[in-house]
Amino acid sequence: MLQTFAHYGCHFLLPLVVALLFYKSNWKYAYLVMIAGMLIDLDHLLATPIFDPNRCSIGFHPLHSSFAILFYIFLCVPKTSRLVGLGLVIHIIADTIDCSLM
Ligand SMILES: [Zn+2]
């Protein structure tokens, strides 16, 4: 129960907090782009079973590897890709919190 709450809380509330703090004027757009970072969870479809609540995504799925994470951090640097990068980094942080709660 606490785990489920933490999972959705981090995945949906963290981007919302960042959007409201740093993108006040167009927070809705910023929030939507960051929520799109959720799409990297599609790599779970490559794994069997697709969803395992006791498995840590970080380092297991291809889009959650350390190489991918480095790329997401790099995306935060240029202004044009910063929102996408932020969304992905927040997603990784949320997944890391998930893992530490296991
Ligand atoms: Zn994930």
CSV table of C-alpha atoms and ligand atoms in Angstrom, one decimal:
chain,number,residue,atom,x,y,z
A,1,MET,CA,0.0,0.0,0.0
A,2,LEU,CA,2.7,2.5,1.0
A,3,GLN,CA,4.8,1.3,-2.0
A,4,THR,CA,1.9,1.9,-4.4
A,5,PHE,CA,1.4,5.3,-3.0
A,6,ALA,CA,5.1,6.2,-3.1
A,7,HIS,CA,5.3,4.9,-6.7
A,8,TYR,CA,2.5,7.0,-8.1
A,9,GLY,CA,3.3,9.9,-5.8
A,10,CYS,CA,6.8,10.2,-7.1
A,11,HIS,CA,6.0,9.6,-10.7
A,12,PHE,CA,3.1,12.1,-10.9
A,13,LEU,CA,3.7,14.6,-8.1
A,14,LEU,CA,7.5,15.2,-8.5
A,15,PRO,CA,7.1,16.5,-12.1
A,16,LEU,CA,4.1,18.6,-10.9
A,17,VAL,CA,6.2,20.2,-8.1
A,18,VAL,CA,9.0,21.0,-10.6
A,19,ALA,CA,6.6,22.4,-13.2
A,20,LEU,CA,4.9,24.6,-10.6
A,21,LEU,CA,8.2,25.8,-9.2
A,22,PHE,CA,10.2,26.5,-12.4
A,23,TYR,CA,7.7,26.9,-15.1
A,24,LYS,CA,5.0,28.9,-13.4
A,25,SER,CA,3.7,30.6,-16.6
A,26,ASN,CA,3.3,27.4,-18.6
A,27,TRP,CA,3.4,24.7,-15.9
A,28,LYS,CA,0.7,22.6,-17.7
A,29,TYR,CA,2.8,22.3,-20.8
A,30,ALA,CA,5.9,21.6,-18.7
A,31,TYR,CA,4.0,19.0,-16.7
A,32,LEU,CA,2.7,17.2,-19.8
A,33,VAL,CA,6.2,17.0,-21.3
A,34,MET,CA,7.7,15.6,-18.1
A,35,ILE,CA,4.9,13.1,-17.7
A,36,ALA,CA,5.8,11.9,-21.2
A,37,GLY,CA,9.1,10.7,-19.6
A,38,MET,CA,6.9,7.9,-18.3
A,39,LEU,CA,7.1,6.4,-21.8
A,40,ILE,CA,10.5,4.9,-21.0
A,41,ASP,CA,8.7,2.4,-18.9
A,42,LEU,CA,7.7,0.9,-22.2
A,43,ASP,CA,11.0,-1.0,-22.0
A,44,HIS,CA,9.3,-3.1,-19.4
A,45,LEU,CA,7.4,-4.8,-22.2
A,46,LEU,CA,10.7,-6.4,-23.3
A,47,ALA,CA,11.0,-8.2,-19.9
A,48,THR,CA,9.2,-11.2,-18.6
A,49,PRO,CA,7.2,-10.9,-16.5
A,50,ILE,CA,6.2,-7.4,-17.8
A,51,PHE,CA,5.4,-6.2,-14.3
A,52,ASP,CA,7.1,-7.5,-11.2
A,53,PRO,CA,6.6,-5.3,-8.2
A,54,ASN,CA,9.7,-6.8,-6.5
A,55,ARG,CA,12.0,-6.0,-9.3
A,56,CYS,CA,14.1,-2.8,-9.4
A,57,SER,CA,13.9,-1.2,-12.9
A,58,ILE,CA,17.2,0.7,-12.5
A,59,GLY,CA,20.0,-1.2,-14.2
A,60,PHE,CA,17.6,-3.9,-15.3
A,61,HIS,CA,15.7,-2.5,-18.2
A,62,PRO,CA,17.6,-1.0,-21.2
A,63,LEU,CA,16.1,2.5,-20.8
A,64,HIS,CA,17.0,2.4,-17.1
A,65,SER,CA,20.7,1.5,-17.5
A,66,SER,CA,23.5,3.8,-16.4
A,67,PHE,CA,24.3,4.7,-20.0
A,68,ALA,CA,20.7,5.8,-20.6
A,69,ILE,CA,20.7,7.8,-17.3
A,70,LEU,CA,23.8,9.6,-18.4
A,71,PHE,CA,22.1,10.5,-21.7
A,72,TYR,CA,19.0,11.8,-19.8
A,73,ILE,CA,21.3,14.0,-17.7
A,74,PHE,CA,23.0,15.3,-20.8
A,75,LEU,CA,19.5,16.2,-22.3
A,76,CYS,CA,19.0,18.6,-19.4
A,77,VAL,CA,21.9,20.8,-20.6
A,78,PRO,CA,20.6,22.3,-23.9
A,79,LYS,CA,17.6,24.5,-23.3
A,80,THR,CA,15.6,22.9,-26.1
A,81,SER,CA,15.7,19.4,-24.7
A,82,ARG,CA,15.8,20.4,-21.0
A,83,LEU,CA,12.2,19.6,-20.2
A,84,VAL,CA,12.4,16.2,-21.7
A,85,GLY,CA,15.6,15.5,-19.9
A,86,LEU,CA,14.2,16.8,-16.6
A,87,GLY,CA,11.2,14.5,-17.0
A,88,LEU,CA,13.4,11.5,-17.6
A,89,VAL,CA,15.7,12.3,-14.7
A,90,ILE,CA,12.7,12.7,-12.4
A,91,HIS,CA,11.4,9.4,-13.6
A,92,ILE,CA,14.7,7.7,-12.8
A,93,ILE,CA,14.7,9.4,-9.3
A,94,ALA,CA,11.2,8.2,-8.7
A,95,ASP,CA,12.2,4.6,-9.8
A,96,THR,CA,15.2,4.8,-7.5
A,97,ILE,CA,13.0,5.8,-4.5
A,98,ASP,CA,10.8,2.8,-5.5
A,99,CYS,CA,13.8,0.5,-5.4
A,100,SER,CA,15.0,1.8,-2.0
A,101,LEU,CA,11.6,1.1,-0.5
A,102,MET,CA,11.7,-2.6,-1.5
B,1,ZN,ZN,10.7,3.4,-14.8
